């Protein structure tokens, strides 16, 4: 009946226009305000509404255009339909009594850990099976982040200047490469791909590398709660750390805003995260010096070659044929052809 649907389906078909002018008492909305704000740049809704709600919204948009109220044909420029949350194989719902209480989870691990788990557990457009142990994993990861950033905070706060033409050793270059490559990956995953789970995965990798770097430099953030003084750490180390830690906090902030705001302030950064620019990456710094290329013989993996990023096809072919593991599978056989997929694969066909 219309009394069952008018308050929900009808209103939700054009509510995004009303948001543009919510206090208007004389008309649904001012067309000039809607022309400023609409169409919606990015619309996110549940997959269960992906048919009727979206169709109705498009109908309303066309009617409003015919009435001269809007000047666009489609209400949403970009759409993401998010998947359902399952528990024990069934969609969570109050009627089934299989929902989880967010207040209890927030009380136990905090809102940020809950947010992070929801973003990391599955691609946003896919269904996800709820698992409490995954929530504990997110909490442990954020604990590692807190321990790391607070331990090296005094070093990062005191770092000033730029690296310029400073010659760095392998460990420092590797961390810089990881930092810039992480910025590249996370930026692309957030926009335009919206692969939130892989963005979080990239940040976890960066944290692991930061721990490894600190251990190598004798900082060992997991063994101290007092932090390190800036004068205890070489200047170039402090700058490389500052670059990495700042980027980590900034990129993690969309997922865990409360934690990152605290860390940002603790790092001595002013203005809050909302005023900070998103980190940028240098493609030359992000580029790896070496790559690992698999070598197959008749389609079966027989070796992996670590070669320079600029290796030529001829050099890659020669290195593959000379590898001892490959030789053991080609010796005494006729090499029919060698297929080189540049910097990705070498496949040797023998008979």
Tab-separated table of C-alpha atoms in Angstrom:
chain	number	residue	atom	x	y	z
A	1	UNK	CA	0.000	0.000	0.000
A	2	UNK	CA	1.093	3.592	-0.530
A	3	UNK	CA	1.044	4.142	3.236
A	4	UNK	CA	3.704	1.440	3.571
A	5	UNK	CA	6.024	2.811	0.902
A	6	UNK	CA	5.590	6.578	0.708
A	7	UNK	CA	7.712	7.310	3.774
A	8	UNK	CA	10.709	5.246	2.647
A	9	UNK	CA	10.936	4.262	-0.996
A	10	UNK	CA	9.354	7.458	-2.244
A	11	UNK	CA	11.441	9.817	-0.115
A	12	UNK	CA	14.712	7.945	-0.618
A	13	UNK	CA	14.317	8.320	-4.369
A	14	UNK	CA	15.094	12.027	-4.238
A	15	UNK	CA	16.480	12.716	-0.741
A	16	UNK	CA	19.922	13.545	-2.159
A	17	UNK	CA	18.386	16.620	-3.786
A	18	UNK	CA	16.754	17.665	-0.531
A	19	UNK	CA	20.146	17.461	1.205
A	20	UNK	CA	21.274	20.302	-1.044
A	21	UNK	CA	18.604	22.593	0.433
A	22	UNK	CA	17.280	20.981	3.647
A	23	UNK	CA	15.661	24.040	5.260
A	24	UNK	CA	13.595	25.207	2.282
A	25	UNK	CA	9.951	25.714	3.418
A	26	UNK	CA	8.477	26.819	0.079
A	27	UNK	CA	9.655	24.193	-2.420
A	28	UNK	CA	11.362	20.771	-2.462
A	29	UNK	CA	14.693	22.465	-3.203
A	30	UNK	CA	16.179	25.495	-4.887
A	31	UNK	CA	17.296	24.505	-8.416
A	32	UNK	CA	20.335	26.788	-8.151
A	33	UNK	CA	21.566	25.003	-5.033
A	34	UNK	CA	21.138	21.635	-6.723
A	35	UNK	CA	23.030	22.844	-9.792
A	36	UNK	CA	25.925	23.715	-7.491
A	37	UNK	CA	26.037	20.388	-5.642
A	38	UNK	CA	24.570	17.787	-7.996
A	39	UNK	CA	24.853	15.324	-9.595
A	40	UNK	CA	26.233	13.217	-6.750
A	41	UNK	CA	29.949	12.572	-7.279
A	42	UNK	CA	30.106	9.173	-5.599
A	43	UNK	CA	27.080	7.250	-4.373
A	44	UNK	CA	27.562	4.236	-2.078
A	45	UNK	CA	24.641	1.995	-1.213
A	46	UNK	CA	23.858	-1.551	-0.209
A	47	UNK	CA	23.542	-4.180	-2.922
A	48	UNK	CA	19.999	-4.962	-1.752
A	49	UNK	CA	18.967	-1.523	-3.068
A	50	UNK	CA	20.817	-1.840	-6.366
A	51	UNK	CA	17.694	-2.397	-8.451
A	52	UNK	CA	14.502	-0.663	-7.312
A	53	UNK	CA	16.002	2.235	-5.374
A	54	UNK	CA	18.396	3.158	-8.172
A	55	UNK	CA	15.724	2.846	-10.847
A	56	UNK	CA	13.327	5.027	-8.861
A	57	UNK	CA	16.089	7.579	-8.305
A	58	UNK	CA	16.725	7.763	-12.036
A	59	UNK	CA	12.991	8.162	-12.677
A	60	UNK	CA	12.817	11.083	-10.244
A	61	UNK	CA	15.879	12.659	-11.826
A	62	UNK	CA	14.275	12.562	-15.269
A	63	UNK	CA	11.002	13.991	-13.971
A	64	UNK	CA	12.823	16.830	-12.184
A	65	UNK	CA	14.712	17.565	-15.396
A	66	UNK	CA	11.470	17.713	-17.377
A	67	UNK	CA	10.182	20.164	-14.762
A	68	UNK	CA	13.328	22.298	-15.152
A	69	UNK	CA	14.443	21.670	-11.568
A	70	UNK	CA	17.754	19.962	-12.476
A	71	UNK	CA	19.999	20.113	-15.524
A	72	UNK	CA	21.515	16.603	-15.563
A	73	UNK	CA	20.284	13.258	-16.873
A	74	UNK	CA	21.636	10.912	-14.212
A	75	UNK	CA	21.539	11.506	-10.441
A	76	UNK	CA	24.881	9.781	-9.658
A	77	UNK	CA	28.178	10.195	-11.477
A	78	UNK	CA	29.728	7.127	-9.866
A	79	UNK	CA	28.225	4.208	-7.974
A	80	UNK	CA	29.505	1.558	-5.576
A	81	UNK	CA	27.131	-1.110	-4.274
A	82	UNK	CA	28.551	-2.596	-1.096
A	83	UNK	CA	28.137	-6.262	-0.220
A	84	UNK	CA	26.144	-7.796	2.604
A	85	UNK	CA	27.563	-8.867	5.976
A	86	UNK	CA	27.024	-12.557	6.746
A	87	UNK	CA	27.247	-14.527	9.951
A	88	UNK	CA	27.321	-18.305	9.875
A	89	UNK	CA	26.435	-18.103	6.190
A	90	UNK	CA	23.283	-15.996	6.670
A	91	UNK	CA	22.746	-12.268	6.118
A	92	UNK	CA	22.846	-10.368	9.388
A	93	UNK	CA	19.423	-9.110	10.394
A	94	UNK	CA	17.545	-8.347	13.587
A	95	UNK	CA	14.757	-10.737	12.605
A	96	UNK	CA	17.244	-13.624	12.459
A	97	UNK	CA	18.885	-12.621	15.726
A	98	UNK	CA	22.382	-13.005	14.275
A	99	UNK	CA	23.605	-9.415	14.524
A	100	UNK	CA	26.663	-8.321	16.477
A	101	UNK	CA	26.554	-5.421	18.913
A	102	UNK	CA	28.942	-2.672	17.733
A	103	UNK	CA	28.886	-0.991	21.145
A	104	UNK	CA	30.371	-4.063	22.784
A	105	UNK	CA	33.076	-4.318	20.128
A	106	UNK	CA	33.915	-0.628	20.402
A	107	UNK	CA	34.140	-0.946	24.170
A	108	UNK	CA	36.569	-3.866	23.790
A	109	UNK	CA	38.838	-2.802	20.908
A	110	UNK	CA	37.788	0.745	19.961
A	111	UNK	CA	35.961	2.220	16.987
A	112	UNK	CA	39.078	2.422	14.825
A	113	UNK	CA	39.838	-1.296	15.065
A	114	UNK	CA	36.230	-2.042	14.094
A	115	UNK	CA	36.404	0.330	11.124
A	116	UNK	CA	39.707	-1.127	9.970
A	117	UNK	CA	38.422	-4.689	10.176
A	118	UNK	CA	35.366	-3.852	8.088
A	119	UNK	CA	37.540	-2.233	5.419
A	120	UNK	CA	40.168	-4.983	5.382
A	121	UNK	CA	38.178	-8.205	5.630
A	122	UNK	CA	36.881	-8.163	2.023
A	123	UNK	CA	36.528	-5.945	-1.066
A	124	UNK	CA	33.700	-3.472	-0.381
A	125	UNK	CA	31.526	-4.777	-3.213
A	126	UNK	CA	31.720	-8.389	-1.982
A	127	UNK	CA	29.876	-10.217	0.771
A	128	UNK	CA	31.873	-10.722	3.949
A	129	UNK	CA	31.620	-13.400	6.603
A	130	UNK	CA	31.886	-11.868	10.063
A	131	UNK	CA	34.736	-13.238	12.178
A	132	UNK	CA	35.574	-11.934	15.658
A	133	UNK	CA	39.177	-13.160	15.409
A	134	UNK	CA	39.731	-10.829	12.463
A	135	UNK	CA	38.674	-7.925	14.649
A	136	UNK	CA	41.345	-8.911	17.184
A	137	UNK	CA	43.893	-8.964	14.358
A	138	UNK	CA	43.042	-5.371	13.427
A	139	UNK	CA	43.449	-4.349	17.059
A	140	UNK	CA	46.891	-5.983	17.228
A	141	UNK	CA	47.963	-4.223	14.041
A	142	UNK	CA	46.930	-0.812	15.378
A	143	UNK	CA	48.772	-1.577	18.615
A	144	UNK	CA	51.919	-2.173	16.535
A	145	UNK	CA	51.373	1.126	14.725
A	146	UNK	CA	50.966	2.996	18.019
A	147	UNK	CA	54.100	1.425	19.489
A	148	UNK	CA	56.136	2.180	16.383
A	149	UNK	CA	55.118	5.804	15.921
A	150	UNK	CA	55.359	6.747	19.594
A	151	UNK	CA	58.806	5.131	19.876
A	152	UNK	CA	60.326	6.999	16.916
A	153	UNK	CA	58.226	10.121	17.487
A	154	UNK	CA	61.039	12.184	19.067
A	155	UNK	CA	63.300	11.343	16.111
A	156	UNK	CA	60.635	12.298	13.588
A	157	UNK	CA	59.735	15.507	15.442
A	158	UNK	CA	63.349	16.629	15.381
A	159	UNK	CA	63.994	15.806	11.723
A	160	UNK	CA	64.414	18.832	9.468
A	161	UNK	CA	65.797	19.519	6.017
A	162	UNK	CA	65.718	17.238	2.972
A	163	UNK	CA	67.786	14.392	1.666
A	164	UNK	CA	68.790	16.204	-1.512
A	165	UNK	CA	71.757	14.361	-3.021
A	166	UNK	CA	72.557	12.423	0.150
A	167	UNK	CA	73.990	9.011	-0.654
A	168	UNK	CA	71.979	6.339	1.142
A	169	UNK	CA	72.900	2.743	1.870
A	170	UNK	CA	70.743	-0.200	0.786
A	171	UNK	CA	68.588	-0.228	3.936
A	172	UNK	CA	67.696	3.458	3.702
A	173	UNK	CA	67.021	3.247	-0.042
A	174	UNK	CA	64.819	0.195	0.506
A	175	UNK	CA	62.677	1.976	3.102
A	176	UNK	CA	62.315	5.054	0.893
A	177	UNK	CA	61.348	2.825	-2.021
A	178	UNK	CA	58.773	1.053	0.146
A	179	UNK	CA	57.377	4.375	1.363
A	180	UNK	CA	56.952	5.865	-2.105
A	181	UNK	CA	55.635	2.621	-3.577
A	182	UNK	CA	53.125	2.364	-0.707
A	183	UNK	CA	51.904	5.898	-1.417
A	184	UNK	CA	51.476	4.932	-5.079
A	185	UNK	CA	49.568	1.752	-4.222
A	186	UNK	CA	47.307	3.192	-1.524
A	187	UNK	CA	46.467	6.296	-3.575
A	188	UNK	CA	45.415	4.154	-6.539
A	189	UNK	CA	43.492	1.724	-4.337
A	190	UNK	CA	41.471	4.511	-2.722
A	191	UNK	CA	40.763	6.428	-5.912
A	192	UNK	CA	39.794	5.386	-8.502
A	193	UNK	CA	39.816	1.660	-7.667
A	194	UNK	CA	38.185	1.752	-4.189
A	195	UNK	CA	40.052	-1.435	-3.249
A	196	UNK	CA	40.076	-0.635	0.451
A	197	UNK	CA	41.249	-4.063	1.579
A	198	UNK	CA	44.383	-3.991	-0.600
A	199	UNK	CA	45.125	-0.443	0.558
A	200	UNK	CA	45.150	-1.674	4.164
A	201	UNK	CA	47.322	-4.600	3.119
A	202	UNK	CA	49.863	-2.191	1.610
A	203	UNK	CA	49.953	-0.238	4.883
A	204	UNK	CA	50.552	-3.435	6.843
A	205	UNK	CA	53.510	-4.207	4.592
A	206	UNK	CA	54.901	-0.714	5.187
A	207	UNK	CA	54.608	-1.180	8.969
A	208	UNK	CA	56.458	-4.497	8.735
A	209	UNK	CA	59.267	-2.864	6.766
A	210	UNK	CA	59.437	0.011	9.236
A	211	UNK	CA	59.857	-2.444	12.106
A	212	UNK	CA	62.580	-4.238	10.182
A	213	UNK	CA	64.373	-0.979	9.428
A	214	UNK	CA	64.192	0.187	13.045
A	215	UNK	CA	65.495	-3.164	14.257
A	216	UNK	CA	68.386	-2.903	11.816
A	217	UNK	CA	69.176	0.633	12.982
A	218	UNK	CA	69.061	-0.381	16.650
A	219	UNK	CA	65.828	1.444	17.435
A	220	UNK	CA	63.700	-1.657	18.139
A	221	UNK	CA	60.316	0.099	18.720
A	222	UNK	CA	58.768	-3.047	20.202
A	223	UNK	CA	61.230	-3.039	23.076
A	224	UNK	CA	60.792	0.485	24.363
A	225	UNK	CA	58.048	2.798	25.481
A	226	UNK	CA	60.290	5.787	26.084
A	227	UNK	CA	61.203	6.696	22.510
A	228	UNK	CA	64.539	7.921	21.219
A	229	UNK	CA	66.100	11.355	21.273
A	230	UNK	CA	66.764	12.963	17.910
A	231	UNK	CA	70.474	13.360	18.662
A	232	UNK	CA	70.794	9.578	19.028
A	233	UNK	CA	69.946	8.994	15.364
A	234	UNK	CA	71.906	10.128	12.258
A	235	UNK	CA	70.290	12.956	10.338
A	236	UNK	CA	69.621	10.990	7.140
A	237	UNK	CA	68.051	8.162	9.148
A	238	UNK	CA	65.744	10.605	10.897
A	239	UNK	CA	64.670	12.114	7.564
A	240	UNK	CA	63.947	8.730	5.980
A	241	UNK	CA	61.977	7.697	9.065
A	242	UNK	CA	60.054	10.964	9.165
A	243	UNK	CA	59.045	10.567	5.517
A	244	UNK	CA	57.831	7.024	6.089
A	245	UNK	CA	56.025	7.623	9.390
A	246	UNK	CA	54.290	10.774	8.184
A	247	UNK	CA	53.077	8.947	5.071
A	248	UNK	CA	51.903	5.987	7.162
A	249	UNK	CA	49.812	8.125	9.529
A	250	UNK	CA	48.312	10.164	6.696
A	251	UNK	CA	47.366	7.119	4.635
A	252	UNK	CA	45.978	5.219	7.609
A	253	UNK	CA	43.837	8.165	8.730
A	254	UNK	CA	40.843	7.505	6.428
A	255	UNK	CA	40.514	4.080	8.051
A	256	UNK	CA	41.382	4.933	11.669
A	257	UNK	CA	40.858	8.687	12.123
A	258	UNK	CA	40.869	8.791	15.942
A	259	UNK	CA	44.139	6.933	16.378
A	260	UNK	CA	45.873	8.819	13.580
A	261	UNK	CA	44.784	12.214	14.865
A	262	UNK	CA	46.429	11.374	18.196
A	263	UNK	CA	49.582	10.154	16.466
A	264	UNK	CA	49.737	13.206	14.195
A	265	UNK	CA	49.574	15.538	17.163
A	266	UNK	CA	52.156	13.428	18.988
A	267	UNK	CA	54.502	13.818	16.020
A	268	UNK	CA	54.374	17.574	16.530
A	269	UNK	CA	52.389	18.240	13.373
A	270	UNK	CA	50.062	21.228	13.627
A	271	UNK	CA	46.688	21.926	12.075
A	272	UNK	CA	45.229	18.442	12.335
A	273	UNK	CA	44.990	15.762	9.680
A	274	UNK	CA	42.102	17.447	7.880
A	275	UNK	CA	44.400	20.302	6.862
A	276	UNK	CA	47.334	18.070	5.859
A	277	UNK	CA	47.987	17.326	2.197
A	278	UNK	CA	47.869	13.765	0.964
A	279	UNK	CA	51.416	12.395	0.530
A	280	UNK	CA	52.910	12.283	-2.958
A	281	UNK	CA	55.359	9.784	-4.402
A	282	UNK	CA	58.367	10.049	-6.677
A	283	UNK	CA	58.154	7.366	-9.413
A	284	UNK	CA	61.946	7.137	-9.580
A	285	UNK	CA	62.210	6.491	-5.837
A	286	UNK	CA	59.303	4.010	-5.914
A	287	UNK	CA	60.824	1.993	-8.706
A	288	UNK	CA	62.574	-1.205	-7.634
A	289	UNK	CA	66.258	-1.668	-8.484
A	290	UNK	CA	65.757	-5.398	-9.017
A	291	UNK	CA	62.924	-7.699	-10.009
A	292	UNK	CA	62.333	-11.437	-9.709
A	293	UNK	CA	61.499	-13.175	-12.992
A	294	UNK	CA	60.169	-16.763	-13.014
A	295	UNK	CA	61.631	-19.208	-15.522
A	296	UNK	CA	59.548	-22.081	-16.852
A	297	UNK	CA	60.557	-25.153	-18.818
A	298	UNK	CA	57.653	-26.526	-20.836
A	299	UNK	CA	55.292	-24.523	-18.656
A	300	UNK	CA	56.618	-25.730	-15.299
A	301	UNK	CA	58.386	-23.351	-12.910
A	302	UNK	CA	62.050	-24.313	-12.613
A	303	UNK	CA	63.822	-21.169	-11.393
A	304	UNK	CA	63.469	-17.558	-10.299
A	305	UNK	CA	66.013	-14.998	-11.457
A	306	UNK	CA	66.819	-11.803	-9.570
A	307	UNK	CA	67.856	-9.287	-12.196
A	308	UNK	CA	68.215	-5.527	-12.620
A	309	UNK	CA	65.052	-3.601	-13.456
A	310	UNK	CA	66.498	-2.506	-16.811
A	311	UNK	CA	67.591	-5.976	-17.926
A	312	UNK	CA	67.314	-6.545	-21.679
A	313	UNK	CA	65.438	-9.467	-23.207
A	314	UNK	CA	68.699	-10.902	-24.568
A	315	UNK	CA	70.412	-10.755	-21.174
A	316	UNK	CA	67.358	-12.248	-19.478
A	317	UNK	CA	67.281	-15.082	-22.014
A	318	UNK	CA	70.990	-15.787	-21.502
A	319	UNK	CA	70.651	-15.736	-17.704
A	320	UNK	CA	67.715	-18.140	-17.836
A	321	UNK	CA	69.535	-20.625	-20.068
A	322	UNK	CA	72.627	-20.474	-17.842
A	323	UNK	CA	70.788	-21.051	-14.540
A	324	UNK	CA	71.817	-24.384	-13.014
A	325	UNK	CA	68.241	-25.409	-12.174
A	326	UNK	CA	67.168	-24.727	-15.738
A	327	UNK	CA	70.180	-26.516	-17.200
A	328	UNK	CA	69.302	-29.667	-15.267
A	329	UNK	CA	65.941	-29.756	-17.071
A	330	UNK	CA	67.235	-28.820	-20.544
A	331	UNK	CA	70.517	-30.738	-20.678
A	332	UNK	CA	70.486	-33.344	-23.458
A	333	UNK	CA	67.234	-31.955	-24.901
A	334	UNK	CA	66.541	-29.778	-27.928
A	335	UNK	CA	65.553	-26.207	-27.124
A	336	UNK	CA	62.720	-25.451	-29.537
A	337	UNK	CA	62.246	-21.822	-28.564
A	338	UNK	CA	62.660	-19.362	-25.728
A	339	UNK	CA	59.768	-16.982	-25.058
A	340	UNK	CA	60.647	-13.841	-23.081
A	341	UNK	CA	57.832	-11.713	-21.704
A	342	UNK	CA	59.702	-8.531	-20.875
A	343	UNK	CA	60.589	-8.365	-17.176
A	344	UNK	CA	57.802	-10.827	-16.327
A	345	UNK	CA	58.539	-14.364	-17.529
A	346	UNK	CA	60.870	-16.643	-19.446
A	347	UNK	CA	59.402	-19.847	-20.868
A	348	UNK	CA	61.744	-22.398	-22.458
A	349	UNK	CA	60.197	-25.007	-24.736
A	350	UNK	CA	62.193	-28.218	-25.153
A	351	UNK	CA	61.622	-31.530	-26.889
